[in-house]
RNA sequence: GCGCGCUUAGCUCAGUGGUAGAGCACAUCCUUCACACGGAUGGGGUCGUAGGUUCAAGUCCUGCAGCGCGCACCA
């Protein structure tokens, strides 16, 4: 047996044992070992970004997972902790792009897609996997043979499989929608990737002129005709007065905006329909003040009444910019306002923004727009204003709401996802054990509410990203059909391009168009019948359906609807007609009143970009019946209004409403591989989360082929996983979506328990961030203090679900703790003697029995803490038991035997020491894997054990069980056995306190005298002497103390005197005793009063009353003892 | 605005109706043969606030205040 160094040096130990574990395959899960006596336990790691670095959040998260995994192994389970990384689409691509620009001054477009992707892979090879090495340093016991990366070939296949599956179900569709656009990364983002931040901006006030439809100023005639319901509205005090009239009688509206640069995109002005100031102006028009170079008719926009407007805010007049604001877009939808996109994808202004703004960045354009307003004489004032702006979480720039064509997912399995999570435990009780089959528990359970709230407000998930690094969308487009464009860039089907907003206007426009282009009198083919028709004036007036719209009722909704429709085809007109460039076919669901229609409509595109609409409708459902009418699915329910996105989770099945183009193999195919020549893949990639939501089974080799999956032992054995450990910040991004994917693809929930960690903050409570520089590098901490220290310190300061204020002091504490453990074992080793000898019950001292009982209690506390995922409580128990109980008292008391003359007692004490230490090491192992292995091996505790039960490594040693009754009876362990020890330690504390109060240095050996209350074994007296650090302890029942000898008392053990020459002052001693007596009297008084209360006696449980009585008796005894001494002092 | 969390010693925080706790910091003393990354002793708390329930409240309930977080947003 080698001697152990005086201080623990983690560096000498950690690498050695980690290599050992890996070489011995200790982390490798084997499904074949799972059986009735050996249950499976599994965790999948939340995949960190492949090019990321370890931060404190990872430390917290992965330490917890490792603790769970190691504890499960010691519980005799077959453990799979499955590690891996994800490709982090935007983050990684941005990193590589930045490096490319910095080093070569190039953009990804300079390189091209293939070459750029090669760069990213090279980057991944170089920087990727660093974080995996870091996890190993932390001691993580992951099964590295199963490590996965989301862009692995197998994994990519899973992603494709999932996409195709959902696509065929009709849950994935392409739509032209308002999305969150990141002008820095040039991609769409999901709602979850947008972070609202308060921004200091300004509210700019400017005026617009109210005009007639022809552009001439509108002049009020007589008093305004305010509708009665508006006149009745009371405006708050100090509200904006309303429209103004100038000396020429013209009427002006004042508008407040934070984004004057979007004025060129305004297509209307909205007021509240019950606003008494403005209601009478609804239906009139205003002149857009910017881009004055445009002809007047292109600057006229209507004033609409919309309830969205709040008249308390600003001036009560809202400018409507449908193409650049989600709320405005909806207003635009409701009133048929066109959406004019005035920006380029990178956030600069395009030509539609007007001469002055075109080419400028949107923020620069804001300044110029204000200047322009000033020059035009319509600028009123600006005032500072703080409001929330959506930022791209990754790129950190304000997002731009933008209309674009994206792929969306209607979430699957929402119902199961909602129902599987157990509701919070109501009356504060700890959540008991494993959730019932098919159910899932959150820890802490309050996150259930957040989760359900999100599920209740689901919007379809925008899954396409305009990036190159990621899983490319497995959809292929055919080029081989005449004018069909490769990438179907949806033309801006705005109302501006529409010739009108109602049937009358459409007719007029069609007539004008026909006249201008000489269509009148010409022959065309009727697109529906194939019959030739000649266009006469009368046929345009009466038979509009040839060109346009048959159902007048539908017309006002069409321009709105078309943006929400799925385009299923773009074809040349057949037979070819020079006047019609193409025919686009769309499908959509439309609600009109109480009816739901499927609408299929064709758009005929004319050379001047004029579009005419033709449609067929099928009634699917009628509300009053409550039953589907002609619907294919009884689950069909109508969306709220024709323009709103159908909410995910509603029973409406798009597949029933829309025959997706992608099932028309002539144009588009959704499949893994290229269908052949002439086909090109969709250029976009999928959101990274669209791959990580498959993580719990895709990592286990899921294929989606039932037969193949049935043969997959890993998948069959370890899915569903047991626990998931993650941060609440990705509860929507990841957790919720994994649950849905679990049900959708595996038919089962993906995990049984979800543990949500807190967020690691610095001492001041600020989030850790690179920019603040307040995030310590965990590797530095490991180098300085050791991995075990970092783990212990982190766990100790991380209560369940609360944020963690990280302080390096915590790690220091962890190091000190490891050192203490090291030295306690070193002490044992220095004693030599036989290792783990048999304990002989008849030789157990009170101290032995006491520490065994404390050990039992600690095991029970730890089990309870583990059951409730309360790891900080577990560390607190370990700390208290090991340090305050084992080291401070037991080890010191044991020295009496170890340094004593009785070899049998000495051997027995060593046996107890070994027994307790071997338990301590096992209890500590999940928290402190390295040091416990080192000590387990060097103390020789591994020696006589079977290899799979601790003989090879402490990793497989059995987790200690609380002592059963037989064990306790055999060793005489009951609470009274410990009372003597407790009394000794109490008396010793009082004795030490006496020494301190009398200012006697420890170097001075003191001679105490004990007047025992009963019989006292010599060994017990020796323990007391040792703990008191006394020169001698005389036990003498007949001893008569000199008057004024300082004393402390123990009702159980007797009176402990400190006879001293020269320092005895009876008065002083009496005063000291009287102080004690006063405290006791006060306490006795309280207890007596309570016990005397009949209500207390009646209603308090017997256990409590007993406790009170016992305490009172103890205090009364003490009071008498003190009283006796006081009497002798004063007498 | 809605929801969630927090408020206990100088600091960071545990606390499960029944004696108010830990670590750090502080003060004093000690390098005694496991450990100064240590040991001993001590000081320090009307548990945010106002009510209520209870024999008994830091703990349960209600209101209020302050701080933090999430969601939704008013241009």
GROMACS .gro file of N, CA and C in nm, chain A residues 765-885:
model
  363
  765UNK      N    1  -2.589   3.843  -1.077
  765UNK     CA    2  -2.716   3.798  -1.131
  765UNK      C    3  -2.732   3.823  -1.279
  766UNK      N    4  -2.623   3.861  -1.345
  766UNK     CA    5  -2.633   3.883  -1.489
  766UNK      C    6  -2.610   3.752  -1.563
  767UNK      N    7  -2.677   3.739  -1.676
  767UNK     CA    8  -2.656   3.620  -1.758
  767UNK      C    9  -2.510   3.617  -1.800
  768UNK      N   10  -2.456   3.495  -1.810
  768UNK     CA   11  -2.318   3.485  -1.856
  768UNK      C   12  -2.314   3.509  -2.005
  769UNK      N   13  -2.222   3.592  -2.049
  769UNK     CA   14  -2.212   3.616  -2.192
  769UNK      C   15  -2.069   3.648  -2.229
  770UNK      N   16  -2.038   3.623  -2.355
  770UNK     CA   17  -1.903   3.650  -2.402
  770UNK      C   18  -1.872   3.799  -2.397
  771UNK      N   19  -1.974   3.879  -2.434
  771UNK     CA   20  -1.947   4.022  -2.442
  771UNK      C   21  -1.919   4.082  -2.304
  772UNK      N   22  -1.990   4.031  -2.203
  772UNK     CA   23  -1.966   4.083  -2.068
  772UNK      C   24  -1.834   4.029  -2.011
  773UNK      N   25  -1.790   3.917  -2.068
  773UNK     CA   26  -1.666   3.858  -2.018
  773UNK      C   27  -1.681   3.804  -1.878
  774UNK      N   28  -1.805   3.774  -1.838
  774UNK     CA   29  -1.826   3.727  -1.701
  774UNK      C   30  -1.841   3.575  -1.696
  775UNK      N   31  -1.809   3.511  -1.807
  775UNK     CA   32  -1.826   3.367  -1.812
  775UNK      C   33  -1.690   3.299  -1.800
  776UNK      N   34  -1.667   3.234  -1.687
  776UNK     CA   35  -1.537   3.170  -1.673
  776UNK      C   36  -1.528   3.048  -1.764
  777UNK      N   37  -1.410   3.017  -1.811
  777UNK     CA   38  -1.390   2.899  -1.893
  777UNK      C   39  -1.382   2.778  -1.801
  778UNK      N   40  -1.477   2.686  -1.817
  778UNK     CA   41  -1.479   2.571  -1.726
  778UNK      C   42  -1.348   2.493  -1.727
  779UNK      N   43  -1.280   2.495  -1.842
  779UNK     CA   44  -1.155   2.421  -1.848
  779UNK      C   45  -1.049   2.484  -1.759
  780UNK      N   46  -1.050   2.617  -1.751
  780UNK     CA   47  -0.959   2.685  -1.658
  780UNK      C   48  -0.989   2.641  -1.516
  781UNK      N   49  -1.118   2.636  -1.488
  781UNK     CA   50  -1.158   2.598  -1.352
  781UNK      C   51  -1.117   2.455  -1.321
  782UNK      N   52  -1.132   2.368  -1.421
  782UNK     CA   53  -1.092   2.229  -1.400
  782UNK      C   54  -0.942   2.220  -1.378
  783UNK      N   55  -0.866   2.297  -1.457
  783UNK     CA   56  -0.721   2.295  -1.442
  783UNK      C   57  -0.681   2.344  -1.304
  784UNK      N   58  -0.756   2.443  -1.256
  784UNK     CA   59  -0.718   2.505  -1.129
  784UNK      C   60  -0.765   2.424  -1.009
  785UNK      N   61  -0.888   2.370  -1.017
  785UNK     CA   62  -0.947   2.307  -0.899
  785UNK      C   63  -0.976   2.158  -0.916
  786UNK      N   64  -0.981   2.114  -1.040
  786UNK     CA   65  -1.018   1.974  -1.064
  786UNK      C   66  -1.164   1.962  -1.105
  787UNK      N   67  -1.191   1.860  -1.185
  787UNK     CA   68  -1.327   1.842  -1.237
  787UNK      C   69  -1.425   1.810  -1.124
  788UNK      N   70  -1.383   1.727  -1.030
  788UNK     CA   71  -1.472   1.693  -0.920
  788UNK      C   72  -1.513   1.818  -0.842
  789UNK      N   73  -1.417   1.905  -0.821
  789UNK     CA   74  -1.444   2.028  -0.745
  789UNK      C   75  -1.546   2.113  -0.819
  790UNK      N   76  -1.529   2.125  -0.952
  790UNK     CA   77  -1.621   2.204  -1.032
  790UNK      C   78  -1.761   2.143  -1.026
  791UNK      N   79  -1.767   2.013  -1.038
  791UNK     CA   80  -1.897   1.945  -1.033
  791UNK      C   81  -1.964   1.966  -0.899
  792UNK      N   82  -1.889   1.942  -0.793
  792UNK     CA   83  -1.949   1.952  -0.661
  792UNK      C   84  -1.993   2.095  -0.630
  793UNK      N   85  -1.906   2.189  -0.663
  793UNK     CA   86  -1.939   2.329  -0.637
  793UNK      C   87  -2.062   2.373  -0.713
  794UNK      N   88  -2.070   2.330  -0.839
  794UNK     CA   89  -2.185   2.368  -0.920
  794UNK      C   90  -2.314   2.306  -0.866
  795UNK      N   91  -2.307   2.179  -0.834
  795UNK     CA   92  -2.427   2.112  -0.786
  795UNK      C   93  -2.473   2.167  -0.652
  796UNK      N   94  -2.377   2.203  -0.572
  796UNK     CA   95  -2.412   2.250  -0.439
  796UNK      C   96  -2.489   2.383  -0.448
  797UNK      N   97  -2.460   2.462  -0.550
  797UNK     CA   98  -2.521   2.595  -0.557
  797UNK      C   99  -2.635   2.598  -0.658
  798UNK      N  100  -2.686   2.480  -0.696
  798UNK     CA  101  -2.790   2.477  -0.800
  798UNK      C  102  -2.917   2.410  -0.749
  799UNK      N  103  -3.002   2.484  -0.679
  799UNK     CA  104  -3.128   2.425  -0.635
  799UNK      C  105  -3.217   2.395  -0.755
  800UNK      N  106  -3.305   2.301  -0.740
  800UNK     CA  107  -3.393   2.256  -0.850
  800UNK      C  108  -3.466   2.372  -0.914
  801UNK      N  109  -3.430   2.395  -1.040
  801UNK     CA  110  -3.506   2.490  -1.118
  801UNK      C  111  -3.483   2.636  -1.087
  802UNK      N  112  -3.393   2.664  -0.995
  802UNK     CA  113  -3.364   2.805  -0.968
  802UNK      C  114  -3.239   2.845  -1.043
  803UNK      N  115  -3.232   2.970  -1.079
  803UNK     CA  116  -3.111   3.018  -1.145
  803UNK      C  117  -2.994   3.007  -1.049
  804UNK      N  118  -2.877   2.991  -1.105
  804UNK     CA  119  -2.757   2.971  -1.025
  804UNK      C  120  -2.669   3.095  -1.036
  805UNK      N  121  -2.641   3.154  -0.922
  805UNK     CA  122  -2.546   3.265  -0.923
  805UNK      C  123  -2.408   3.205  -0.901
  806UNK      N  124  -2.334   3.199  -1.008
  806UNK     CA  125  -2.207   3.128  -1.001
  806UNK      C  126  -2.098   3.216  -0.942
  807UNK      N  127  -2.019   3.153  -0.856
  807UNK     CA  128  -1.910   3.223  -0.792
  807UNK      C  129  -1.794   3.123  -0.786
  808UNK      N  130  -1.676   3.170  -0.823
  808UNK     CA  131  -1.562   3.080  -0.822
  808UNK      C  132  -1.540   3.021  -0.683
  809UNK      N  133  -1.587   3.093  -0.581
  809UNK     CA  134  -1.576   3.043  -0.444
  809UNK      C  135  -1.641   2.905  -0.429
  810UNK      N  136  -1.748   2.882  -0.508
  810UNK     CA  137  -1.815   2.753  -0.501
  810UNK      C  138  -1.722   2.640  -0.543
  811UNK      N  139  -1.643   2.668  -0.647
  811UNK     CA  140  -1.551   2.566  -0.696
  811UNK      C  141  -1.439   2.546  -0.593
  812UNK      N  142  -1.398   2.656  -0.534
  812UNK     CA  143  -1.295   2.647  -0.431
  812UNK      C  144  -1.345   2.558  -0.317
  813UNK      N  145  -1.470   2.579  -0.283
  813UNK     CA  146  -1.530   2.496  -0.179
  813UNK      C  147  -1.527   2.349  -0.220
  814UNK      N  148  -1.556   2.325  -0.348
  814UNK     CA  149  -1.553   2.189  -0.398
  814UNK      C  150  -1.414   2.129  -0.385
  815UNK      N  151  -1.315   2.209  -0.418
  815UNK     CA  152  -1.178   2.160  -0.406
  815UNK      C  153  -1.144   2.128  -0.261
  816UNK      N  154  -1.181   2.219  -0.172
  816UNK     CA  155  -1.154   2.196  -0.031
  816UNK      C  156  -1.222   2.068   0.016
  817UNK      N  157  -1.340   2.049  -0.037
  817UNK     CA  158  -1.415   1.931   0.003
  817UNK      C  159  -1.343   1.804  -0.042
  818UNK      N  160  -1.298   1.805  -0.167
  818UNK     CA  161  -1.225   1.688  -0.218
  818UNK      C  162  -1.100   1.664  -0.135
  819UNK      N  163  -1.036   1.771  -0.100
  819UNK     CA  164  -0.913   1.758  -0.020
  819UNK      C  165  -0.943   1.697   0.116
  820UNK      N  166  -1.055   1.736   0.170
  820UNK     CA  167  -1.094   1.681   0.299
  820UNK      C  168  -1.120   1.531   0.287
  821UNK      N  169  -1.189   1.495   0.181
  821UNK     CA  170  -1.217   1.354   0.156
  821UNK      C  171  -1.086   1.277   0.140
  822UNK      N  172  -0.998   1.337   0.064
  822UNK     CA  173  -0.866   1.278   0.041
  822UNK      C  174  -0.795   1.251   0.173
  823UNK      N  175  -0.800   1.349   0.259
  823UNK     CA  176  -0.725   1.337   0.383
  823UNK      C  177  -0.790   1.245   0.484
  824UNK      N  178  -0.922   1.238   0.478
  824UNK     CA  179  -0.989   1.142   0.567
  824UNK      C  180  -0.945   1.001   0.529
  825UNK      N  181  -0.935   0.978   0.398
  825UNK     CA  182  -0.891   0.846   0.353
  825UNK      C  183  -0.743   0.825   0.380
  826UNK      N  184  -0.670   0.933   0.369
  826UNK     CA  185  -0.528   0.924   0.400
  826UNK      C  186  -0.508   0.884   0.546
  827UNK      N  187  -0.590   0.941   0.630
  827UNK     CA  188  -0.584   0.907   0.773
  827UNK      C  189  -0.607   0.757   0.792
  828UNK      N  190  -0.709   0.707   0.721
  828UNK     CA  191  -0.737   0.564   0.731
  828UNK      C  192  -0.616   0.482   0.686
  829UNK      N  193  -0.556   0.527   0.577
  829UNK     CA  194  -0.446   0.449   0.523
  829UNK      C  195  -0.325   0.449   0.616
  830UNK      N  196  -0.306   0.562   0.683
  830UNK     CA  197  -0.191   0.571   0.774
  830UNK      C  198  -0.208   0.480   0.895
  831UNK      N  199  -0.329   0.433   0.919
  831UNK     CA  200  -0.350   0.345   1.033
  831UNK      C  201  -0.307   0.202   1.003
  832UNK      N  202  -0.287   0.173   0.875
  832UNK     CA  203  -0.259   0.036   0.835
  832UNK      C  204  -0.368  -0.057   0.884
  833UNK      N  205  -0.335  -0.180   0.912
  833UNK     CA  206  -0.437  -0.274   0.959
  833UNK      C  207  -0.510  -0.340   0.846
  834UNK      N  208  -0.584  -0.442   0.877
  834UNK     CA  209  -0.656  -0.519   0.778
  834UNK      C  210  -0.768  -0.435   0.717
  835UNK      N  211  -0.788  -0.451   0.588
  835UNK     CA  212  -0.891  -0.372   0.520
  835UNK      C  213  -1.026  -0.441   0.532
  836UNK      N  214  -1.124  -0.364   0.570
  836UNK     CA  215  -1.263  -0.410   0.574
  836UNK      C  216  -1.279  -0.541   0.649
  837UNK      N  217  -1.230  -0.542   0.769
  837UNK     CA  218  -1.246  -0.661   0.852
  837UNK      C  219  -1.392  -0.670   0.898
  838UNK      N  220  -1.425  -0.784   0.953
  838UNK     CA  221  -1.560  -0.805   1.005
  838UNK      C  222  -1.583  -0.714   1.125
  839UNK      N  223  -1.702  -0.656   1.133
  839UNK     CA  224  -1.737  -0.574   1.249
  839UNK      C  225  -1.798  -0.664   1.356
  840UNK      N  226  -1.746  -0.654   1.479
  840UNK     CA  227  -1.801  -0.734   1.588
  840UNK      C  228  -1.895  -0.647   1.671
  841UNK      N  229  -2.023  -0.680   1.670
  841UNK     CA  230  -2.122  -0.592   1.733
  841UNK      C  231  -2.092  -0.566   1.880
  842UNK      N  232  -2.038  -0.667   1.951
  842UNK     CA  233  -2.020  -0.650   2.095
  842UNK      C  234  -1.910  -0.549   2.126
  843UNK      N  235  -1.827  -0.517   2.027
  843UNK     CA  236  -1.718  -0.423   2.052
  843UNK      C  237  -1.752  -0.281   2.006
  844UNK      N  238  -1.872  -0.260   1.957
  844UNK     CA  239  -1.906  -0.127   1.906
  844UNK      C  240  -1.918  -0.026   2.020
  845UNK      N  241  -1.854   0.089   2.002
  845UNK     CA  242  -1.867   0.196   2.100
  845UNK      C  243  -1.991   0.278   2.065
  846UNK      N  244  -2.025   0.369   2.154
  846UNK     CA  245  -2.138   0.457   2.125
  846UNK      C  246  -2.110   0.540   2.000
  847UNK      N  247  -1.983   0.576   1.981
  847UNK     CA  248  -1.948   0.655   1.863
  847UNK      C  249  -1.969   0.574   1.735
  848UNK      N  250  -1.929   0.447   1.741
  848UNK     CA  251  -1.949   0.361   1.624
  848UNK      C  252  -2.097   0.353   1.589
  849UNK      N  253  -2.177   0.329   1.690
  849UNK     CA  254  -2.321   0.314   1.665
  849UNK      C  255  -2.379   0.446   1.611
  850UNK      N  256  -2.330   0.553   1.669
  850UNK     CA  257  -2.378   0.686   1.626
  850UNK      C  258  -2.348   0.710   1.478
  851UNK      N  259  -2.225   0.684   1.437
  851UNK     CA  260  -2.191   0.715   1.297
  851UNK      C  261  -2.265   0.621   1.202
  852UNK      N  262  -2.287   0.498   1.245
  852UNK     CA  263  -2.363   0.406   1.158
  852UNK      C  264  -2.507   0.453   1.141
  853UNK      N  265  -2.563   0.503   1.250
  853UNK     CA  266  -2.699   0.557   1.240
  853UNK      C  267  -2.703   0.682   1.152
  854UNK      N  268  -2.600   0.765   1.166
  854UNK     CA  269  -2.594   0.885   1.082
  854UNK      C  270  -2.577   0.847   0.935
  855UNK      N  271  -2.500   0.744   0.911
  855UNK     CA  272  -2.483   0.694   0.774
  855UNK      C  273  -2.617   0.649   0.717
  856UNK      N  274  -2.688   0.574   0.798
  856UNK     CA  275  -2.820   0.528   0.755
  856UNK      C  276  -2.910   0.646   0.720
  857UNK      N  277  -2.907   0.747   0.807
  857UNK     CA  278  -2.990   0.864   0.781
  857UNK      C  279  -2.948   0.933   0.651
  858UNK      N  280  -2.816   0.943   0.632
  858UNK     CA  281  -2.766   1.009   0.511
  858UNK      C  282  -2.812   0.934   0.385
  859UNK      N  283  -2.806   0.804   0.390
  859UNK     CA  284  -2.849   0.725   0.273
  859UNK      C  285  -2.997   0.752   0.244
  860UNK      N  286  -3.077   0.753   0.349
  860UNK     CA  287  -3.219   0.779   0.329
  860UNK      C  288  -3.243   0.919   0.270
  861UNK      N  289  -3.171   1.015   0.323
  861UNK     CA  290  -3.186   1.152   0.271
  861UNK      C  291  -3.145   1.160   0.125
  862UNK      N  292  -3.035   1.091   0.094
  862UNK     CA  293  -2.988   1.095  -0.045
  862UNK      C  294  -3.089   1.031  -0.139
  863UNK      N  295  -3.146   0.920  -0.096
  863UNK     CA  296  -3.245   0.854  -0.181
  863UNK      C  297  -3.364   0.946  -0.206
  864UNK      N  298  -3.405   1.014  -0.101
  864UNK     CA  299  -3.519   1.107  -0.116
  864UNK      C  300  -3.481   1.221  -0.209
  865UNK      N  301  -3.359   1.270  -0.194
  865UNK     CA  302  -3.315   1.382  -0.278
  865UNK      C  303  -3.310   1.338  -0.424
  866UNK      N  304  -3.259   1.219  -0.449
  866UNK     CA  305  -3.251   1.170  -0.587
  866UNK      C  306  -3.390   1.151  -0.646
  867UNK      N  307  -3.481   1.097  -0.564
  867UNK     CA  308  -3.617   1.072  -0.614
  867UNK      C  309  -3.681   1.202  -0.660
  868UNK      N  310  -3.645   1.314  -0.595
  868UNK     CA  311  -3.705   1.442  -0.631
  868UNK      C  312  -3.614   1.527  -0.717
  869UNK      N  313  -3.505   1.470  -0.769
  869UNK     CA  314  -3.410   1.543  -0.852
  869UNK      C  315  -3.355   1.666  -0.780
  870UNK      N  316  -3.341   1.656  -0.647
  870UNK     CA  317  -3.291   1.771  -0.572
  870UNK      C  318  -3.143   1.749  -0.540
  871UNK      N  319  -3.060   1.781  -0.638
  871UNK     CA  320  -2.919   1.747  -0.627
  871UNK      C  321  -2.846   1.835  -0.527
  872UNK      N  322  -2.892   1.958  -0.513
  872UNK     CA  323  -2.825   2.043  -0.415
  872UNK      C  324  -2.851   1.992  -0.273
  873UNK      N  325  -2.969   1.934  -0.254
  873UNK     CA  326  -2.996   1.874  -0.123
  873UNK      C  327  -2.906   1.755  -0.100
  874UNK      N  328  -2.884   1.679  -0.206
  874UNK     CA  329  -2.795   1.564  -0.195
  874UNK      C  330  -2.655   1.609  -0.155
  875UNK      N  331  -2.607   1.715  -0.219
  875UNK     CA  332  -2.473   1.761  -0.183
  875UNK      C  333  -2.471   1.814  -0.041
  876UNK      N  334  -2.579   1.878   0.000
  876UNK     CA  335  -2.584   1.930   0.138
  876UNK      C  336  -2.577   1.815   0.237
  877UNK      N  337  -2.649   1.708   0.207
  877UNK     CA  338  -2.645   1.591   0.294
  877UNK      C  339  -2.505   1.531   0.299
  878UNK      N  340  -2.447   1.516   0.182
  878UNK     CA  341  -2.312   1.460   0.176
  878UNK      C  342  -2.214   1.546   0.255
  879UNK      N  343  -2.228   1.676   0.238
  879UNK     CA  344  -2.138   1.770   0.306
  879UNK      C  345  -2.152   1.756   0.457
  880UNK      N  346  -2.277   1.761   0.500
  880UNK     CA  347  -2.300   1.754   0.643
  880UNK      C  348  -2.255   1.620   0.700
  881UNK      N  349  -2.296   1.512   0.636
  881UNK     CA  350  -2.262   1.381   0.690
  881UNK      C  351  -2.112   1.360   0.692
  882UNK      N  352  -2.046   1.389   0.581
  882UNK     CA  353  -1.905   1.358   0.575
  882UNK      C  354  -1.823   1.452   0.662
  883UNK      N  355  -1.853   1.581   0.650
  883UNK     CA  356  -1.766   1.678   0.715
  883UNK      C  357  -1.805   1.698   0.861
  884UNK      N  358  -1.930   1.734   0.884
  884UNK     CA  359  -1.972   1.774   1.018
  884UNK      C  360  -1.994   1.656   1.111
  885UNK      N  361  -2.026   1.541   1.052
  885UNK     CA  362  -2.051   1.425   1.138
  885UNK      C  363  -1.932   1.329   1.138
   0.00000   0.00000   0.00000
